[in-house]
Amino acid sequence: MIGILAAMDTEVEAIKNIMEIKKEELYQGMNFTYGTIENKEVVLCKCGVGKCLASMSATLLCTKEKLSALINVGVAGGLKEGQNVLDIVISDKIVQADYDTSPIDGDDGIGLVFEADEKLKETCIEAAKKAKITYHVGTIASQDIFMARKEDYDRLMTKFADSACSEMEGGAIGQIAHVFNVPVLIVRSLSDVVDHHDNPMEFTTYAQIASKQAATLIKEMMRS
């Protein structure tokens, strides 16, 4: 069974719309939706926003079900030139960018980094090509910050210059998946991009469209 985590209602509904739903359960306060996508058994959970809720949801999924993969899908803010709204970012690395124990650990205490599963990554790349979705492969940075200030961007890029997008759950999910030895992939559809001047309108306008884009990619992945 493949576990799918998404943070927001718009992201969850987009996934539900491509599922053949069999049942829904409330487990430890979390809604679990069981069904299939392209004949693949999946369980979908709304994890909520932020690393704490994301880690709790991922732990519940990994303890309740024997997962063959864990995929976190949703929207994010793009950080690189050449990116556009509705592009997809596929993780090769996932970093908890606001983790900092450097006063006692030095540079080794800045950020927690986890590798995405190579097979899942390659499957996602092929799915993006088939769906004709523009994609980028790179580091997905997680922080408990909705980045809207220049100083937030500057701080992140000073520490993790290779970050392709910023969001609030993937780093925690990556860590839990590695603890449980479950292959993990984080996929983000860009709802806004840092160097676009109309970003405040972009997020509210495109978050729902970006969620559908991410769901399209998941459906294509399940066909592979």
PDB file of C-alpha atoms in Angstrom:
ATOM      1  CA  MET A   1       0.000   0.000   0.000  1.00  0.00           C
ATOM      2  CA  ILE A   2       1.190   3.490  -0.859  1.00  0.00           C
ATOM      3  CA  GLY A   3       0.708   6.268   1.675  1.00  0.00           C
ATOM      4  CA  ILE A   4      -0.076   9.785   0.475  1.00  0.00           C
ATOM      5  CA  LEU A   5       0.079  12.825   2.751  1.00  0.00           C
ATOM      6  CA  ALA A   6      -1.196  16.318   1.940  1.00  0.00           C
ATOM      7  CA  ALA A   7      -1.457  19.345   4.202  1.00  0.00           C
ATOM      8  CA  MET A   8      -4.463  21.355   3.080  1.00  0.00           C
ATOM      9  CA  ASP A   9      -8.073  20.653   2.121  1.00  0.00           C
ATOM     10  CA  THR A  10      -7.501  21.767  -1.482  1.00  0.00           C
ATOM     11  CA  GLU A  11      -4.605  19.315  -1.819  1.00  0.00           C
ATOM     12  CA  VAL A  12      -6.550  16.440  -0.242  1.00  0.00           C
ATOM     13  CA  GLU A  13      -9.639  17.032  -2.360  1.00  0.00           C
ATOM     14  CA  ALA A  14      -7.572  17.042  -5.541  1.00  0.00           C
ATOM     15  CA  ILE A  15      -6.220  13.580  -4.639  1.00  0.00           C
ATOM     16  CA  LYS A  16      -9.668  12.290  -3.661  1.00  0.00           C
ATOM     17  CA  ASN A  17     -10.967  13.334  -7.060  1.00  0.00           C
ATOM     18  CA  ILE A  18      -8.597  10.876  -8.764  1.00  0.00           C
ATOM     19  CA  MET A  19      -9.267   8.041  -6.279  1.00  0.00           C
ATOM     20  CA  GLU A  20     -11.716   5.172  -6.310  1.00  0.00           C
ATOM     21  CA  ILE A  21     -12.639   5.559  -2.641  1.00  0.00           C
ATOM     22  CA  LYS A  22     -13.414   2.392  -0.680  1.00  0.00           C
ATOM     23  CA  LYS A  23     -13.717   3.647   2.897  1.00  0.00           C
ATOM     24  CA  GLU A  24     -12.836   6.457   5.266  1.00  0.00           C
ATOM     25  CA  GLU A  25     -11.668   6.045   8.854  1.00  0.00           C
ATOM     26  CA  LEU A  26     -10.959   8.388  11.739  1.00  0.00           C
ATOM     27  CA  TYR A  27      -7.790   7.194  13.473  1.00  0.00           C
ATOM     28  CA  GLN A  28      -6.229   9.045  16.403  1.00  0.00           C
ATOM     29  CA  GLY A  29      -7.982  12.201  15.252  1.00  0.00           C
ATOM     30  CA  MET A  30      -6.739  11.900  11.643  1.00  0.00           C
ATOM     31  CA  ASN A  31      -8.910  11.159   8.602  1.00  0.00           C
ATOM     32  CA  PHE A  32      -7.657   8.204   6.541  1.00  0.00           C
ATOM     33  CA  THR A  33      -9.153   7.630   3.093  1.00  0.00           C
ATOM     34  CA  TYR A  34      -8.589   4.197   1.526  1.00  0.00           C
ATOM     35  CA  GLY A  35      -8.979   3.359  -2.135  1.00  0.00           C
ATOM     36  CA  THR A  36      -7.152   2.942  -5.400  1.00  0.00           C
ATOM     37  CA  ILE A  37      -5.532   5.163  -8.005  1.00  0.00           C
ATOM     38  CA  GLU A  38      -4.963   3.421 -11.324  1.00  0.00           C
ATOM     39  CA  ASN A  39      -5.547   0.082  -9.522  1.00  0.00           C
ATOM     40  CA  LYS A  40      -2.835   0.802  -6.929  1.00  0.00           C
ATOM     41  CA  GLU A  41      -3.879   0.502  -3.271  1.00  0.00           C
ATOM     42  CA  VAL A  42      -3.425   3.843  -1.505  1.00  0.00           C
ATOM     43  CA  VAL A  43      -4.252   5.464   1.817  1.00  0.00           C
ATOM     44  CA  LEU A  44      -4.594   9.243   1.896  1.00  0.00           C
ATOM     45  CA  CYS A  45      -4.271  11.394   5.008  1.00  0.00           C
ATOM     46  CA  LYS A  46      -4.634  15.120   5.556  1.00  0.00           C
ATOM     47  CA  CYS A  47      -1.659  15.893   7.764  1.00  0.00           C
ATOM     48  CA  GLY A  48      -2.285  19.565   8.450  1.00  0.00           C
ATOM     49  CA  VAL A  49       0.175  22.441   8.103  1.00  0.00           C
ATOM     50  CA  GLY A  50       3.605  22.401   9.719  1.00  0.00           C
ATOM     51  CA  LYS A  51       6.265  19.898  10.691  1.00  0.00           C
ATOM     52  CA  CYS A  52       4.704  18.792  13.984  1.00  0.00           C
ATOM     53  CA  LEU A  53       1.396  17.670  12.488  1.00  0.00           C
ATOM     54  CA  ALA A  54       3.192  16.249   9.460  1.00  0.00           C
ATOM     55  CA  SER A  55       5.445  14.066  11.613  1.00  0.00           C
ATOM     56  CA  MET A  56       2.488  12.858  13.677  1.00  0.00           C
ATOM     57  CA  SER A  57       0.503  11.921  10.575  1.00  0.00           C
ATOM     58  CA  ALA A  58       3.463  10.184   8.955  1.00  0.00           C
ATOM     59  CA  THR A  59       4.091   8.201  12.144  1.00  0.00           C
ATOM     60  CA  LEU A  60       0.454   7.106  12.325  1.00  0.00           C
ATOM     61  CA  LEU A  61       0.545   6.016   8.686  1.00  0.00           C
ATOM     62  CA  CYS A  62       3.778   4.079   9.111  1.00  0.00           C
ATOM     63  CA  THR A  63       2.589   2.294  12.265  1.00  0.00           C
ATOM     64  CA  LYS A  64      -0.972   1.580  11.114  1.00  0.00           C
ATOM     65  CA  GLU A  65      -0.163   0.272   7.624  1.00  0.00           C
ATOM     66  CA  LYS A  66       2.709  -1.620   6.004  1.00  0.00           C
ATOM     67  CA  LEU A  67       3.672   0.971   3.390  1.00  0.00           C
ATOM     68  CA  SER A  68       5.662   0.291   0.241  1.00  0.00           C
ATOM     69  CA  ALA A  69       6.144   4.045  -0.274  1.00  0.00           C
ATOM     70  CA  LEU A  70       5.234   7.366   1.307  1.00  0.00           C
ATOM     71  CA  ILE A  71       4.546  10.327  -0.963  1.00  0.00           C
ATOM     72  CA  ASN A  72       3.929  13.851   0.257  1.00  0.00           C
ATOM     73  CA  VAL A  73       2.192  15.994  -2.327  1.00  0.00           C
ATOM     74  CA  GLY A  74       1.011  19.576  -2.337  1.00  0.00           C
ATOM     75  CA  VAL A  75       1.961  23.141  -3.139  1.00  0.00           C
ATOM     76  CA  ALA A  76       5.056  25.213  -2.388  1.00  0.00           C
ATOM     77  CA  GLY A  77       6.781  28.502  -3.152  1.00  0.00           C
ATOM     78  CA  GLY A  78       9.439  28.393  -5.861  1.00  0.00           C
ATOM     79  CA  LEU A  79      12.884  29.834  -5.103  1.00  0.00           C
ATOM     80  CA  LYS A  80      14.798  29.719  -8.386  1.00  0.00           C
ATOM     81  CA  GLU A  81      15.020  31.820 -11.511  1.00  0.00           C
ATOM     82  CA  GLY A  82      13.448  30.082 -14.459  1.00  0.00           C
ATOM     83  CA  GLN A  83      10.649  28.569 -12.398  1.00  0.00           C
ATOM     84  CA  ASN A  84       7.029  29.372 -13.107  1.00  0.00           C
ATOM     85  CA  VAL A  85       3.756  28.923 -11.296  1.00  0.00           C
ATOM     86  CA  LEU A  86       2.410  25.357 -11.808  1.00  0.00           C
ATOM     87  CA  ASP A  87       5.862  23.892 -12.428  1.00  0.00           C
ATOM     88  CA  ILE A  88       6.556  20.758 -10.381  1.00  0.00           C
ATOM     89  CA  VAL A  89       9.494  20.277  -8.006  1.00  0.00           C
ATOM     90  CA  ILE A  90      10.571  16.673  -7.418  1.00  0.00           C
ATOM     91  CA  SER A  91      12.800  16.059  -4.404  1.00  0.00           C
ATOM     92  CA  ASP A  92      16.238  14.557  -4.558  1.00  0.00           C
ATOM     93  CA  LYS A  93      16.928  15.846  -1.045  1.00  0.00           C
ATOM     94  CA  ILE A  94      14.672  17.105   1.727  1.00  0.00           C
ATOM     95  CA  VAL A  95      16.014  19.471   4.380  1.00  0.00           C
ATOM     96  CA  GLN A  96      14.614  20.749   7.663  1.00  0.00           C
ATOM     97  CA  ALA A  97      16.059  24.183   7.089  1.00  0.00           C
ATOM     98  CA  ASP A  98      15.115  25.693  10.455  1.00  0.00           C
ATOM     99  CA  TYR A  99      16.842  22.950  12.469  1.00  0.00           C
ATOM    100  CA  ASP A 100      19.853  24.541  14.156  1.00  0.00           C
ATOM    101  CA  THR A 101      21.998  23.093  16.945  1.00  0.00           C
ATOM    102  CA  SER A 102      25.127  24.847  15.686  1.00  0.00           C
ATOM    103  CA  PRO A 103      25.999  26.446  19.068  1.00  0.00           C
ATOM    104  CA  ILE A 104      26.961  22.951  20.278  1.00  0.00           C
ATOM    105  CA  ASP A 105      27.420  20.998  17.029  1.00  0.00           C
ATOM    106  CA  GLY A 106      28.978  23.567  14.703  1.00  0.00           C
ATOM    107  CA  ASP A 107      28.135  23.434  11.002  1.00  0.00           C
ATOM    108  CA  ASP A 108      26.950  19.818  11.338  1.00  0.00           C
ATOM    109  CA  GLY A 109      24.068  21.112  13.425  1.00  0.00           C
ATOM    110  CA  ILE A 110      22.600  23.273  10.671  1.00  0.00           C
ATOM    111  CA  GLY A 111      19.730  21.511   8.922  1.00  0.00           C
ATOM    112  CA  LEU A 112      18.616  17.887   8.854  1.00  0.00           C
ATOM    113  CA  VAL A 113      18.944  16.421   5.361  1.00  0.00           C
ATOM    114  CA  PHE A 114      17.237  13.276   4.027  1.00  0.00           C
ATOM    115  CA  GLU A 115      17.535  11.598   0.647  1.00  0.00           C
ATOM    116  CA  ALA A 116      14.480  10.956  -1.500  1.00  0.00           C
ATOM    117  CA  ASP A 117      14.058   7.434  -2.836  1.00  0.00           C
ATOM    118  CA  GLU A 118      15.840   7.136  -6.174  1.00  0.00           C
ATOM    119  CA  LYS A 119      13.291   4.808  -7.797  1.00  0.00           C
ATOM    120  CA  LEU A 120      10.358   6.991  -6.765  1.00  0.00           C
ATOM    121  CA  LYS A 121      12.192  10.055  -8.041  1.00  0.00           C
ATOM    122  CA  GLU A 122      12.833   8.491 -11.462  1.00  0.00           C
ATOM    123  CA  THR A 123       9.232   7.263 -11.681  1.00  0.00           C
ATOM    124  CA  CYS A 124       8.013  10.778 -10.922  1.00  0.00           C
ATOM    125  CA  ILE A 125      10.308  12.301 -13.557  1.00  0.00           C
ATOM    126  CA  GLU A 126       8.943   9.937 -16.202  1.00  0.00           C
ATOM    127  CA  ALA A 127       5.378  10.699 -15.094  1.00  0.00           C
ATOM    128  CA  ALA A 128       6.010  14.444 -15.436  1.00  0.00           C
ATOM    129  CA  LYS A 129       7.329  13.917 -18.960  1.00  0.00           C
ATOM    130  CA  LYS A 130       4.297  11.853 -19.944  1.00  0.00           C
ATOM    131  CA  ALA A 131       1.900  14.384 -18.451  1.00  0.00           C
ATOM    132  CA  LYS A 132       3.822  17.207 -20.164  1.00  0.00           C
ATOM    133  CA  ILE A 133       4.355  19.016 -16.863  1.00  0.00           C
ATOM    134  CA  THR A 134       7.428  21.230 -16.526  1.00  0.00           C
ATOM    135  CA  TYR A 135       9.495  19.843 -13.666  1.00  0.00           C
ATOM    136  CA  HIS A 136      12.588  20.636 -11.632  1.00  0.00           C
ATOM    137  CA  VAL A 137      14.585  18.219  -9.493  1.00  0.00           C
ATOM    138  CA  GLY A 138      16.190  19.632  -6.373  1.00  0.00           C
ATOM    139  CA  THR A 139      16.258  20.180  -2.646  1.00  0.00           C
ATOM    140  CA  ILE A 140      12.935  20.841  -0.971  1.00  0.00           C
ATOM    141  CA  ALA A 141      13.347  23.030   2.107  1.00  0.00           C
ATOM    142  CA  SER A 142      10.949  22.751   5.039  1.00  0.00           C
ATOM    143  CA  GLN A 143      10.477  25.394   7.706  1.00  0.00           C
ATOM    144  CA  ASP A 144       7.640  26.311  10.033  1.00  0.00           C
ATOM    145  CA  ILE A 145       7.512  29.625   8.182  1.00  0.00           C
ATOM    146  CA  PHE A 146       5.240  30.841   5.396  1.00  0.00           C
ATOM    147  CA  MET A 147       7.901  32.829   3.584  1.00  0.00           C
ATOM    148  CA  ALA A 148       6.625  36.292   2.711  1.00  0.00           C
ATOM    149  CA  ARG A 149       9.546  38.506   3.764  1.00  0.00           C
ATOM    150  CA  LYS A 150      12.815  39.095   1.977  1.00  0.00           C
ATOM    151  CA  GLU A 151      14.798  38.351   5.113  1.00  0.00           C
ATOM    152  CA  ASP A 152      13.221  34.864   5.275  1.00  0.00           C
ATOM    153  CA  TYR A 153      14.352  34.181   1.722  1.00  0.00           C
ATOM    154  CA  ASP A 154      17.839  35.584   2.295  1.00  0.00           C
ATOM    155  CA  ARG A 155      18.330  33.520   5.455  1.00  0.00           C
ATOM    156  CA  LEU A 156      17.267  30.285   3.752  1.00  0.00           C
ATOM    157  CA  MET A 157      19.391  30.791   0.645  1.00  0.00           C
ATOM    158  CA  THR A 158      22.435  31.712   2.722  1.00  0.00           C
ATOM    159  CA  LYS A 159      22.251  28.343   4.477  1.00  0.00           C
ATOM    160  CA  PHE A 160      20.816  26.177   1.679  1.00  0.00           C
ATOM    161  CA  ALA A 161      21.518  27.838  -1.669  1.00  0.00           C
ATOM    162  CA  ASP A 162      20.467  24.748  -3.643  1.00  0.00           C
ATOM    163  CA  SER A 163      16.877  24.870  -2.315  1.00  0.00           C
ATOM    164  CA  ALA A 164      14.389  24.687  -5.183  1.00  0.00           C
ATOM    165  CA  CYS A 165      11.250  25.435  -3.183  1.00  0.00           C
ATOM    166  CA  SER A 166      10.061  26.136   0.340  1.00  0.00           C
ATOM    167  CA  GLU A 167       7.203  24.490   2.233  1.00  0.00           C
ATOM    168  CA  MET A 168       6.298  23.369   5.753  1.00  0.00           C
ATOM    169  CA  GLU A 169       5.938  19.571   5.967  1.00  0.00           C
ATOM    170  CA  GLY A 170       8.323  17.585   3.760  1.00  0.00           C
ATOM    171  CA  GLY A 171      11.358  17.667   6.051  1.00  0.00           C
ATOM    172  CA  ALA A 172       9.466  16.075   8.925  1.00  0.00           C
ATOM    173  CA  ILE A 173       7.868  13.468   6.673  1.00  0.00           C
ATOM    174  CA  GLY A 174      11.267  12.640   5.207  1.00  0.00           C
ATOM    175  CA  GLN A 175      12.684  12.087   8.687  1.00  0.00           C
ATOM    176  CA  ILE A 176       9.844   9.813   9.806  1.00  0.00           C
ATOM    177  CA  ALA A 177      10.020   7.779   6.593  1.00  0.00           C
ATOM    178  CA  HIS A 178      13.736   7.227   7.124  1.00  0.00           C
ATOM    179  CA  VAL A 179      13.152   6.119  10.730  1.00  0.00           C
ATOM    180  CA  PHE A 180      10.614   3.535   9.519  1.00  0.00           C
ATOM    181  CA  ASN A 181      12.725   2.607   6.465  1.00  0.00           C
ATOM    182  CA  VAL A 182       9.917   3.514   4.047  1.00  0.00           C
ATOM    183  CA  PRO A 183      10.852   4.893   0.597  1.00  0.00           C
ATOM    184  CA  VAL A 184       9.835   8.563   0.487  1.00  0.00           C
ATOM    185  CA  LEU A 185       9.292  11.253  -2.126  1.00  0.00           C
ATOM    186  CA  ILE A 186       8.193  14.868  -1.737  1.00  0.00           C
ATOM    187  CA  VAL A 187       6.456  16.466  -4.744  1.00  0.00           C
ATOM    188  CA  ARG A 188       5.431  20.098  -4.904  1.00  0.00           C
ATOM    189  CA  SER A 189       3.475  22.096  -7.470  1.00  0.00           C
ATOM    190  CA  LEU A 190       4.464  25.769  -7.384  1.00  0.00           C
ATOM    191  CA  SER A 191       1.675  28.138  -6.415  1.00  0.00           C
ATOM    192  CA  ASP A 192       4.000  31.162  -6.378  1.00  0.00           C
ATOM    193  CA  VAL A 193       7.622  32.014  -7.201  1.00  0.00           C
ATOM    194  CA  VAL A 194       9.878  34.318  -5.215  1.00  0.00           C
ATOM    195  CA  ASP A 195      10.913  36.646  -8.045  1.00  0.00           C
ATOM    196  CA  HIS A 196       7.378  37.187  -9.371  1.00  0.00           C
ATOM    197  CA  HIS A 197       6.141  40.605  -8.314  1.00  0.00           C
ATOM    198  CA  ASP A 198       2.478  39.581  -8.027  1.00  0.00           C
ATOM    199  CA  ASN A 199       3.130  36.730  -5.566  1.00  0.00           C
ATOM    200  CA  PRO A 200       0.408  37.641  -3.009  1.00  0.00           C
ATOM    201  CA  MET A 201      -2.267  37.131  -5.672  1.00  0.00           C
ATOM    202  CA  GLU A 202      -0.497  34.124  -7.114  1.00  0.00           C
ATOM    203  CA  PHE A 203      -0.791  31.969  -3.998  1.00  0.00           C
ATOM    204  CA  THR A 204      -4.498  32.547  -3.459  1.00  0.00           C
ATOM    205  CA  THR A 205      -5.272  32.289  -7.160  1.00  0.00           C
ATOM    206  CA  TYR A 206      -3.162  29.278  -8.030  1.00  0.00           C
ATOM    207  CA  ALA A 207      -3.096  27.059  -4.907  1.00  0.00           C
ATOM    208  CA  GLN A 208      -6.182  25.144  -6.030  1.00  0.00           C
ATOM    209  CA  ILE A 209      -4.912  24.804  -9.602  1.00  0.00           C
ATOM    210  CA  ALA A 210      -1.492  23.747  -8.333  1.00  0.00           C
ATOM    211  CA  SER A 211      -3.138  21.055  -6.177  1.00  0.00           C
ATOM    212  CA  LYS A 212      -4.871  19.617  -9.251  1.00  0.00           C
ATOM    213  CA  GLN A 213      -1.562  19.675 -11.106  1.00  0.00           C
ATOM    214  CA  ALA A 214       0.107  17.684  -8.315  1.00  0.00           C
ATOM    215  CA  ALA A 215      -2.766  15.179  -8.343  1.00  0.00           C
ATOM    216  CA  THR A 216      -2.379  14.732 -12.092  1.00  0.00           C
ATOM    217  CA  LEU A 217       1.251  13.852 -11.544  1.00  0.00           C
ATOM    218  CA  ILE A 218       0.388  11.301  -8.838  1.00  0.00           C
ATOM    219  CA  LYS A 219      -2.130   9.651 -11.163  1.00  0.00           C
ATOM    220  CA  GLU A 220       0.488   9.359 -13.900  1.00  0.00           C
ATOM    221  CA  MET A 221       2.975   7.924 -11.382  1.00  0.00           C
ATOM    222  CA  MET A 222       0.496   5.186 -10.430  1.00  0.00           C
ATOM    223  CA  ARG A 223       0.188   4.176 -14.072  1.00  0.00           C
ATOM    224  CA  SER A 224       3.927   3.450 -14.260  1.00  0.00           C
TER     225      SER A 224
END
